[in-house]
XYZ file of N, CA and C in Angstrom:
669
model
N 74.901 -28.012 26.607
C 73.771 -27.962 25.682
C 73.199 -29.373 25.507
N 71.888 -29.475 25.519
C 71.233 -30.771 25.370
C 71.439 -31.314 23.961
N 71.581 -32.659 23.839
C 71.820 -33.261 22.517
C 70.773 -32.878 21.479
N 69.508 -32.836 21.894
C 68.444 -32.503 20.935
C 68.599 -31.083 20.410
N 68.954 -30.146 21.309
C 69.140 -28.759 20.890
C 70.354 -28.612 20.004
N 71.420 -29.365 20.324
C 72.625 -29.310 19.502
C 72.343 -29.828 18.095
N 71.590 -30.919 18.006
C 71.238 -31.465 16.686
C 70.386 -30.488 15.892
N 69.491 -29.795 16.611
C 68.658 -28.793 15.935
C 69.510 -27.662 15.375
N 70.517 -27.222 16.113
C 71.415 -26.167 15.646
C 72.214 -26.624 14.428
N 72.681 -27.879 14.482
C 73.437 -28.435 13.346
C 72.564 -28.471 12.100
N 71.308 -28.901 12.269
C 70.389 -28.945 11.124
C 70.108 -27.548 10.584
N 69.970 -26.591 11.503
C 69.699 -25.213 11.092
C 70.863 -24.643 10.288
N 72.085 -24.898 10.751
C 73.278 -24.424 10.027
C 73.362 -25.079 8.658
N 73.078 -26.392 8.612
C 73.129 -27.118 7.339
C 72.086 -26.589 6.363
N 70.894 -26.279 6.882
C 69.835 -25.739 6.020
C 70.236 -24.384 5.458
N 70.795 -23.546 6.317
C 71.233 -22.224 5.871
C 72.299 -22.340 4.784
N 73.265 -23.228 4.990
C 74.330 -23.425 3.985
C 73.737 -23.930 2.673
N 72.772 -24.841 2.766
C 72.162 -25.391 1.562
C 71.407 -24.314 0.800
N 70.730 -23.434 1.530
C 70.004 -22.339 0.887
C 70.953 -21.374 0.180
N 72.081 -21.088 0.809
C 73.052 -20.171 0.195
C 73.610 -20.779 -1.094
N 73.968 -22.058 -1.048
C 74.486 -22.714 -2.247
C 73.423 -22.793 -3.334
N 72.177 -23.028 -2.918
C 71.080 -23.075 -3.897
C 70.883 -21.706 -4.544
N 71.011 -20.643 -3.754
C 70.883 -19.290 -4.307
C 71.972 -19.024 -5.339
N 73.204 -19.408 -5.023
C 74.305 -19.223 -5.975
C 74.064 -20.020 -7.251
N 73.632 -21.264 -7.109
C 73.378 -22.111 -8.279
C 72.251 -21.534 -9.136
N 71.200 -21.063 -8.463
C 70.042 -20.539 -9.194
C 70.398 -19.247 -9.923
N 71.096 -18.344 -9.250
C 71.486 -17.086 -9.892
C 72.409 -17.347 -11.079
N 73.345 -18.283 -10.918
C 74.266 -18.584 -12.014
C 73.524 -19.195 -13.205
N 72.538 -20.027 -12.916
C 71.845 -20.742 -13.991
C 70.837 -19.872 -14.731
N 70.058 -19.065 -13.999
C 68.970 -18.339 -14.664
C 69.123 -16.826 -14.608
N 70.106 -16.307 -13.845
C 70.287 -14.868 -13.728
C 69.635 -14.317 -12.471
N 70.059 -13.122 -12.105
C 69.631 -12.518 -10.839
C 68.117 -12.356 -10.760
N 67.512 -11.760 -11.778
C 66.088 -11.430 -11.700
C 65.197 -12.665 -11.746
N 65.609 -13.687 -12.477
C 64.779 -14.890 -12.592
C 64.934 -15.825 -11.397
N 65.906 -15.564 -10.550
C 66.160 -16.428 -9.393
C 65.213 -16.051 -8.258
N 64.060 -16.685 -8.197
C 63.062 -16.370 -7.178
C 63.342 -17.163 -5.904
N 62.802 -16.656 -4.797
C 62.975 -17.367 -3.524
C 62.276 -18.728 -3.568
N 61.170 -18.821 -4.312
C 60.488 -20.112 -4.437
C 61.398 -21.146 -5.089
N 62.065 -20.732 -6.173
C 62.945 -21.668 -6.873
C 64.189 -22.005 -6.041
N 64.680 -21.027 -5.295
C 65.833 -21.281 -4.430
C 65.464 -22.295 -3.357
N 64.292 -22.138 -2.745
C 63.840 -23.084 -1.726
C 63.665 -24.475 -2.315
N 63.075 -24.543 -3.511
C 62.880 -25.840 -4.165
C 64.219 -26.500 -4.476
N 65.171 -25.724 -4.947
C 66.491 -26.271 -5.267
C 67.189 -26.794 -4.003
N 66.985 -26.080 -2.894
C 67.599 -26.499 -1.624
C 66.801 -27.615 -0.953
N 65.637 -27.923 -1.512
C 64.749 -28.963 -0.975
C 64.297 -28.636 0.446
N 63.886 -27.383 0.639
C 63.317 -26.955 1.910
C 62.039 -26.183 1.618
N 61.224 -25.979 2.641
C 59.991 -25.219 2.462
C 60.301 -23.733 2.347
N 59.360 -23.000 1.784
C 59.548 -21.554 1.708
C 59.581 -20.951 3.106
N 58.842 -21.553 4.022
C 58.859 -21.088 5.399
C 60.235 -21.212 6.021
N 60.924 -22.324 5.704
C 62.284 -22.508 6.227
C 63.218 -21.444 5.654
N 63.048 -21.119 4.365
C 63.876 -20.069 3.756
C 63.632 -18.733 4.458
N 62.343 -18.408 4.688
C 62.018 -17.126 5.307
C 62.489 -17.062 6.760
N 62.584 -18.207 7.400
C 63.105 -18.239 8.773
C 64.560 -17.774 8.794
N 65.337 -18.227 7.821
C 66.759 -17.861 7.765
C 66.980 -16.524 7.058
N 66.167 -16.255 6.044
C 66.350 -15.046 5.231
C 64.976 -14.398 4.992
N 64.571 -13.500 5.895
C 63.231 -12.904 5.798
C 62.959 -12.158 4.488
N 63.987 -11.613 3.865
C 63.813 -10.879 2.606
C 64.785 -11.425 1.555
N 64.417 -11.237 0.299
C 65.268 -11.745 -0.784
C 66.673 -11.155 -0.720
N 66.772 -9.877 -0.358
C 68.076 -9.236 -0.290
C 68.975 -9.918 0.740
N 68.374 -10.493 1.784
C 69.172 -11.138 2.826
C 69.906 -12.369 2.279
N 69.221 -13.164 1.488
C 69.878 -14.351 0.949
C 70.860 -13.972 -0.157
N 70.564 -12.903 -0.895
C 71.500 -12.420 -1.917
C 72.808 -11.976 -1.273
N 72.713 -11.224 -0.185
C 73.913 -10.759 0.512
C 74.695 -11.930 1.107
N 73.986 -12.879 1.684
C 74.664 -14.059 2.239
C 75.365 -14.842 1.135
N 74.736 -14.930 -0.030
C 75.345 -15.632 -1.157
C 76.587 -14.900 -1.648
N 76.501 -13.573 -1.726
C 77.652 -12.774 -2.160
C 78.812 -12.932 -1.178
N 78.506 -12.895 0.111
C 79.544 -13.034 1.129
C 80.225 -14.399 1.025
N 79.423 -15.446 0.859
C 79.985 -16.793 0.727
C 80.842 -16.903 -0.529
N 80.356 -16.328 -1.623
C 81.093 -16.355 -2.885
C 82.457 -15.694 -2.738
N 82.492 -14.504 -2.137
C 83.745 -13.764 -2.007
C 84.686 -14.421 -0.998
N 84.145 -15.000 0.054
C 84.995 -15.707 1.010
C 85.650 -16.919 0.358
N 84.885 -17.621 -0.469
C 85.447 -18.769 -1.181
C 86.510 -18.316 -2.172
N 86.242 -17.207 -2.877
C 87.242 -16.681 -3.800
C 88.513 -16.272 -3.085
N 88.364 -15.650 -1.903
C 89.542 -15.263 -1.111
C 90.358 -16.475 -0.718
N 89.681 -17.534 -0.280
C 90.390 -18.765 0.115
C 91.175 -19.338 -1.058
N 90.544 -19.355 -2.222
C 91.227 -19.902 -3.404
C 92.451 -19.064 -3.776
N 92.273 -17.748 -3.796
C 93.377 -16.864 -4.183
C 94.529 -16.982 -3.192
N 94.209 -17.008 -1.897
C 95.266 -17.112 -0.886
C 96.015 -18.430 -1.006
N 95.287 -19.512 -1.269
C 95.935 -20.820 -1.385
C 96.940 -20.831 -2.535
N 96.554 -20.268 -3.684
C 97.458 -20.256 -4.831
C 98.601 -19.274 -4.600
N 98.308 -18.115 -3.980
C 99.368 -17.157 -3.665
C 100.392 -17.774 -2.716
N 99.923 -18.559 -1.743
C 100.836 -19.252 -0.823
C 101.715 -20.244 -1.583
N 101.121 -20.910 -2.577
C 101.890 -21.862 -3.386
C 102.962 -21.147 -4.212
N 102.640 -19.928 -4.669
C 103.637 -19.144 -5.402
C 104.814 -18.818 -4.482
N 104.507 -18.374 -3.275
C 105.561 -18.031 -2.321
C 106.404 -19.243 -1.948
N 105.762 -20.418 -1.933
C 106.476 -21.646 -1.583
C 107.240 -22.234 -2.767
N 107.109 -21.611 -3.941
C 107.798 -22.106 -5.125
C 107.099 -23.262 -5.812
N 105.843 -23.514 -5.430
C 105.097 -24.631 -6.022
C 104.343 -24.208 -7.285
N 104.078 -22.911 -7.406
C 103.384 -22.367 -8.575
C 104.167 -21.148 -9.049
N 104.326 -21.012 -10.349
C 105.044 -19.860 -10.905
C 104.123 -18.650 -10.981
N 104.718 -17.481 -11.199
C 103.905 -16.286 -11.421
C 102.995 -16.465 -12.638
N 103.534 -17.122 -13.656
C 102.730 -17.385 -14.852
C 101.525 -18.271 -14.505
N 101.760 -19.248 -13.637
C 100.672 -20.112 -13.198
C 99.633 -19.354 -12.394
N 100.095 -18.372 -11.624
C 99.185 -17.545 -10.837
C 98.289 -16.714 -11.754
N 98.876 -16.142 -12.806
C 98.079 -15.379 -13.774
C 97.028 -16.280 -14.417
N 97.442 -17.479 -14.778
C 96.504 -18.430 -15.399
C 95.365 -18.761 -14.443
N 95.680 -18.965 -13.175
C 94.648 -19.247 -12.169
C 93.659 -18.086 -12.075
N 94.182 -16.859 -11.996
C 93.294 -15.701 -11.884
C 92.399 -15.562 -13.116
N 92.955 -15.844 -14.290
C 92.147 -15.753 -15.512
C 91.008 -16.765 -15.471
N 91.301 -17.985 -15.047
C 90.246 -18.996 -14.964
C 89.186 -18.593 -13.939
N 89.622 -18.029 -12.811
C 88.687 -17.624 -11.760
C 87.791 -16.489 -12.230
N 88.381 -15.510 -12.933
C 87.632 -14.324 -13.323
C 87.058 -14.418 -14.736
N 87.001 -15.602 -15.278
C 86.295 -15.792 -16.546
C 85.326 -16.963 -16.428
N 85.000 -17.330 -15.186
C 84.113 -18.459 -14.953
C 83.020 -18.143 -13.950
N 82.528 -19.165 -13.306
C 81.373 -19.071 -12.400
C 81.546 -17.981 -11.337
N 82.688 -17.963 -10.661
C 82.914 -16.987 -9.595
C 82.684 -15.562 -10.103
N 83.270 -15.250 -11.242
C 83.192 -13.886 -11.753
C 81.787 -13.541 -12.213
N 81.142 -14.452 -12.941
C 79.836 -14.130 -13.487
C 78.778 -14.005 -12.397
N 78.914 -14.781 -11.328
C 78.004 -14.625 -10.200
C 78.178 -13.260 -9.542
N 79.422 -12.876 -9.282
C 79.661 -11.574 -8.659
C 79.193 -10.452 -9.578
N 79.382 -10.615 -10.881
C 78.958 -9.595 -11.835
C 77.437 -9.414 -11.827
N 76.706 -10.536 -11.740
C 75.243 -10.456 -11.673
C 74.801 -9.579 -10.508
N 75.405 -9.805 -9.341
C 74.960 -9.099 -8.141
C 75.473 -7.660 -8.088
N 76.689 -7.436 -8.578
C 77.228 -6.074 -8.600
C 76.434 -5.207 -9.570
N 76.092 -5.752 -10.724
C 75.311 -5.006 -11.713
C 73.950 -4.615 -11.145
N 73.328 -5.535 -10.419
C 72.032 -5.243 -9.823
C 72.146 -4.135 -8.772
N 73.233 -4.158 -8.005
C 73.418 -3.163 -6.941
C 73.539 -1.749 -7.507
N 73.987 -1.637 -8.748
C 74.158 -0.312 -9.368
C 72.849 0.474 -9.386
N 71.732 -0.214 -9.587
C 70.435 0.459 -9.689
C 69.535 0.195 -8.487
N 70.114 -0.340 -7.434
C 69.341 -0.623 -6.219
C 70.113 -0.044 -5.042
N 69.848 1.215 -4.667
C 70.627 1.874 -3.609
C 70.656 1.100 -2.294
N 69.531 0.497 -1.914
C 69.485 -0.241 -0.645
C 70.397 -1.466 -0.704
N 70.347 -2.194 -1.813
C 71.222 -3.353 -1.979
C 72.674 -2.912 -2.029
N 72.938 -1.825 -2.738
C 74.305 -1.316 -2.871
C 74.879 -0.956 -1.498
N 74.077 -0.280 -0.686
C 74.549 0.139 0.632
C 74.944 -1.051 1.494
N 74.177 -2.120 1.400
C 74.472 -3.304 2.214
C 75.576 -4.160 1.615
N 75.759 -4.057 0.311
C 76.770 -4.884 -0.346
C 78.168 -4.277 -0.245
N 78.267 -2.950 -0.166
C 79.577 -2.287 -0.131
C 80.484 -2.839 0.971
N 80.012 -2.990 2.227
C 80.907 -3.535 3.263
C 81.388 -4.953 2.962
N 80.539 -5.761 2.316
C 80.917 -7.128 1.969
C 82.055 -7.121 0.953
N 81.919 -6.279 -0.067
C 82.947 -6.193 -1.109
C 84.216 -5.536 -0.559
N 84.044 -4.543 0.306
C 85.201 -3.883 0.927
C 86.025 -4.887 1.727
N 85.352 -5.759 2.457
C 86.046 -6.796 3.229
C 86.852 -7.707 2.308
N 86.275 -8.038 1.152
C 86.964 -8.874 0.160
C 88.241 -8.197 -0.324
N 88.157 -6.912 -0.637
C 89.327 -6.195 -1.145
C 90.384 -5.999 -0.064
N 89.952 -5.807 1.166
C 90.920 -5.702 2.258
C 91.671 -7.015 2.437
N 90.955 -8.122 2.303
C 91.601 -9.431 2.405
C 92.598 -9.625 1.260
N 92.222 -9.196 0.069
C 93.126 -9.293 -1.076
C 94.376 -8.452 -0.876
N 94.197 -7.230 -0.343
C 95.355 -6.371 -0.109
C 96.347 -7.042 0.837
N 95.825 -7.746 1.837
C 96.705 -8.482 2.745
C 97.467 -9.581 2.038
N 96.787 -10.261 1.113
C 97.443 -11.316 0.327
C 98.518 -10.705 -0.568
N 98.189 -9.580 -1.207
C 99.140 -8.956 -2.127
C 100.402 -8.488 -1.399
N 100.217 -7.915 -0.200
C 101.370 -7.424 0.557
C 102.325 -8.566 0.878
N 101.757 -9.720 1.219
C 102.594 -10.878 1.545
C 103.159 -11.554 0.295
N 102.577 -11.219 -0.852
C 102.925 -11.903 -2.097
C 104.310 -11.500 -2.601
N 104.627 -10.213 -2.512
C 105.887 -9.708 -3.057
C 106.962 -9.640 -1.972
N 108.190 -9.847 -2.371
C 109.331 -9.721 -1.466
C 109.451 -8.255 -1.049
N 109.321 -7.942 0.259
C 109.375 -6.535 0.689
C 110.707 -5.862 0.386
N 111.761 -6.660 0.180
C 113.057 -6.074 -0.169
C 113.049 -5.547 -1.605
N 112.125 -6.060 -2.423
C 112.046 -5.641 -3.827
C 110.893 -4.679 -4.074
N 109.756 -4.932 -3.439
C 108.571 -4.115 -3.663
C 107.908 -3.786 -2.333
N 107.781 -2.501 -1.970
C 107.060 -2.127 -0.755
C 105.583 -2.466 -0.901
N 104.846 -2.511 0.228
C 103.432 -2.921 0.192
C 102.579 -2.181 -0.824
N 102.749 -0.853 -0.937
C 101.921 -0.101 -1.872
C 102.133 -0.576 -3.308
N 103.390 -0.822 -3.671
C 103.673 -1.289 -5.016
C 103.127 -2.698 -5.237
N 103.230 -3.545 -4.217
C 102.691 -4.904 -4.333
C 101.191 -4.862 -4.607
N 100.480 -3.996 -3.883
C 99.034 -3.879 -4.092
C 98.722 -3.403 -5.506
N 99.465 -2.418 -5.980
C 99.222 -1.882 -7.322
C 99.439 -2.958 -8.381
N 100.546 -3.683 -8.272
C 100.878 -4.701 -9.272
C 99.797 -5.776 -9.358
N 99.389 -6.291 -8.207
C 98.422 -7.390 -8.239
C 97.014 -6.900 -8.539
N 96.672 -5.690 -8.097
C 95.352 -5.158 -8.447
C 95.265 -4.831 -9.932
N 96.383 -4.421 -10.532
C 96.403 -4.255 -11.991
C 96.097 -5.584 -12.684
N 96.662 -6.652 -12.155
C 96.423 -7.978 -12.723
C 94.950 -8.343 -12.616
N 94.349 -8.067 -11.448
C 92.930 -8.360 -11.267
C 92.070 -7.531 -12.217
N 92.399 -6.247 -12.362
C 91.627 -5.392 -13.273
C 91.715 -5.895 -14.710
N 92.872 -6.402 -15.075
C 93.046 -6.956 -16.420
C 92.118 -8.145 -16.639
N 92.160 -9.116 -15.725
C 91.356 -10.322 -15.946
C 89.865 -10.038 -15.784
N 89.513 -9.099 -14.901
C 88.094 -8.723 -14.774
C 87.570 -8.107 -16.071
N 88.333 -7.174 -16.613
C 87.906 -6.534 -17.859
C 87.773 -7.527 -18.991
N 88.719 -8.444 -19.066
C 88.637 -9.481 -20.097
C 87.442 -10.387 -19.861
N 87.163 -10.672 -18.572
C 86.017 -11.518 -18.245
C 84.721 -10.911 -18.730
N 84.561 -9.596 -18.568
C 83.351 -8.925 -19.057
C 83.266 -9.012 -20.577
N 84.413 -8.843 -21.239
C 84.413 -8.887 -22.708
C 83.966 -10.233 -23.257
N 84.223 -11.316 -22.515
C 83.887 -12.653 -23.029
C 82.399 -12.815 -23.291
N 81.573 -12.000 -22.622
C 80.131 -12.128 -22.818
C 79.752 -11.848 -24.269
N 80.318 -10.786 -24.852
C 79.958 -10.395 -26.216
C 81.081 -10.623 -27.221
N 82.230 -11.091 -26.738
C 83.321 -11.417 -27.647
C 83.893 -12.784 -27.272
N 83.200 -13.844 -27.621
C 83.636 -15.192 -27.252
C 84.737 -15.711 -28.184
N 85.930 -15.122 -28.050
C 87.051 -15.477 -28.914
C 88.238 -15.895 -28.037
N 88.336 -17.167 -27.676
C 89.392 -17.614 -26.757
C 90.803 -17.223 -27.187
N 91.076 -17.235 -28.483
C 92.411 -16.895 -28.963
C 92.800 -15.469 -28.640
N 91.842 -14.569 -28.688
C 92.087 -13.158 -28.377
C 92.553 -13.000 -26.933
N 91.856 -13.652 -26.015
C 92.211 -13.547 -24.595
C 93.502 -14.290 -24.281
N 93.724 -15.391 -24.992
C 94.950 -16.156 -24.759
C 96.187 -15.322 -25.076
N 96.140 -14.534 -26.146
C 97.267 -13.657 -26.479
C 97.542 -12.653 -25.364
N 96.482 -12.075 -24.829
C 96.637 -11.081 -23.769
C 97.174 -11.719 -22.487
N 96.664 -12.878 -22.152
C 97.124 -13.563 -20.939
C 98.588 -13.955 -21.064
N 98.974 -14.474 -22.214
C 100.374 -14.874 -22.402
C 101.299 -13.652 -22.346
N 100.826 -12.518 -22.871
C 101.637 -11.302 -22.808
C 101.823 -10.856 -21.358
N 100.762 -10.933 -20.562
C 100.877 -10.514 -19.155
C 101.730 -11.493 -18.354
N 101.667 -12.768 -18.719
C 102.531 -13.757 -18.065
C 104.005 -13.402 -18.266
N 104.319 -12.897 -19.447
C 105.709 -12.524 -19.735
C 106.101 -11.239 -19.025
N 105.155 -10.315 -18.867
C 105.454 -9.013 -18.274
C 105.498 -9.041 -16.749
N 104.600 -9.801 -16.130
C 104.455 -9.726 -14.679
C 105.736 -10.045 -13.913
N 106.479 -11.096 -14.265
C 107.726 -11.344 -13.525
C 108.712 -10.180 -13.618
N 108.736 -9.494 -14.751
C 109.621 -8.338 -14.893
C 109.171 -7.185 -14.000
N 107.849 -7.009 -13.886
C 107.329 -5.936 -13.041
C 107.584 -6.236 -11.567
N 107.422 -7.501 -11.190
C 107.607 -7.883 -9.789
C 109.074 -7.852 -9.389
N 109.945 -8.362 -10.267
C 111.349 -8.564 -9.876
C 112.361 -7.697 -10.610
N 111.985 -7.193 -11.799
C 113.019 -6.605 -12.644
C 112.894 -5.123 -12.889
N 113.702 -4.614 -13.811
C 113.740 -3.177 -14.132
C 112.413 -2.618 -14.609
N 111.580 -3.459 -15.235
C 110.290 -2.952 -15.724
C 109.479 -2.356 -14.592
N 109.585 -2.965 -13.412
C 108.861 -2.444 -12.260
C 109.399 -1.102 -11.825
N 110.729 -0.938 -11.901
C 111.324 0.339 -11.508
C 110.866 1.456 -12.433
N 110.803 1.149 -13.722
C 110.328 2.146 -14.692
C 108.871 2.496 -14.410
N 108.088 1.475 -14.121
C 106.661 1.667 -13.862
C 106.434 2.594 -12.681
N 107.191 2.408 -11.608
C 106.970 3.192 -10.398
C 107.800 4.472 -10.364
N 108.512 4.738 -11.465
C 109.210 6.025 -11.573
C 108.247 7.145 -11.905
N 107.027 6.779 -12.379
C 106.013 7.779 -12.698
C 105.530 8.416 -11.402
N 105.478 9.749 -11.304
C 105.031 10.404 -10.065
C 103.644 9.919 -9.653
N 103.480 9.643 -8.363
C 102.201 9.139 -7.873
C 101.189 10.249 -7.662
N 101.648 11.523 -7.593
C 100.736 12.632 -7.344
C 99.838 12.865 -8.554
N 98.518 13.072 -8.320
C 97.607 13.323 -9.443
C 97.717 14.741 -9.988
N 98.529 15.579 -9.347
C 98.629 16.972 -9.790
C 99.180 17.051 -11.202
N 98.663 17.959 -11.983
C 99.107 18.154 -13.352
C 100.062 19.343 -13.380
N 101.143 19.202 -14.120
C 102.120 20.288 -14.179
C 101.505 21.518 -14.835
N 102.135 22.702 -14.562
C 101.627 23.945 -15.140
C 101.604 23.908 -16.650
N 102.668 23.346 -17.253
C 102.727 23.258 -18.710
C 101.616 22.398 -19.247
N 101.423 21.259 -18.558
C 100.368 20.349 -19.004
C 99.003 21.005 -18.887
N 98.792 21.790 -17.820
C 97.509 22.461 -17.657
C 97.238 23.438 -18.792
N 98.307 24.132 -19.228
C 98.135 25.090 -20.320
C 97.702 24.376 -21.586
N 98.293 23.166 -21.810
C 97.923 22.408 -22.999
C 96.429 22.020 -22.931
N 95.986 21.641 -21.697
C 94.609 21.236 -21.539
C 93.661 22.404 -21.782
């Protein structure tokens, strides 16, 4: 490849990355609907024509931003999970990390775009594979997270996804209930419970519940 063409490709990649970061910054600062392509281009310090060259439609840059956001979140989660396995971070520290991740910029950006997808079928259809890839990557991390001699893969996924659901739900609550002490109590309680679920009898009790969704005949009569 000729040097001039290689430099052009490098500049093109750099411009695309700058636009994606500008989109994330703009959406986080002003919200999904107020984040116009004009403002994203201005923030990235490129022309609108350059933005349209890389992202012909607004949905294209939104999807690229979501993909970058989730890939970065996956990298962060895997790095801390690896540290837990190496004994450098405790389970309690892992819970604290997840709470910080899902009560800050990463979570609120993803929430902006997921909420929008709920009422935009075309955006939703294109976003589902991106989010599915994120969850598949997480499932791989969770399987490696627990000792297979103590917890089979299915149980590992359930335990860690329960943790994610907890911090996500709390993250949403922070919007209208800005009470740090309330969330701190819940996080500290889960820090105490999680090691027991992963390693101790509490986990055995938890998974003693039948996994089948079928309702017993007696229970059906009550219903």
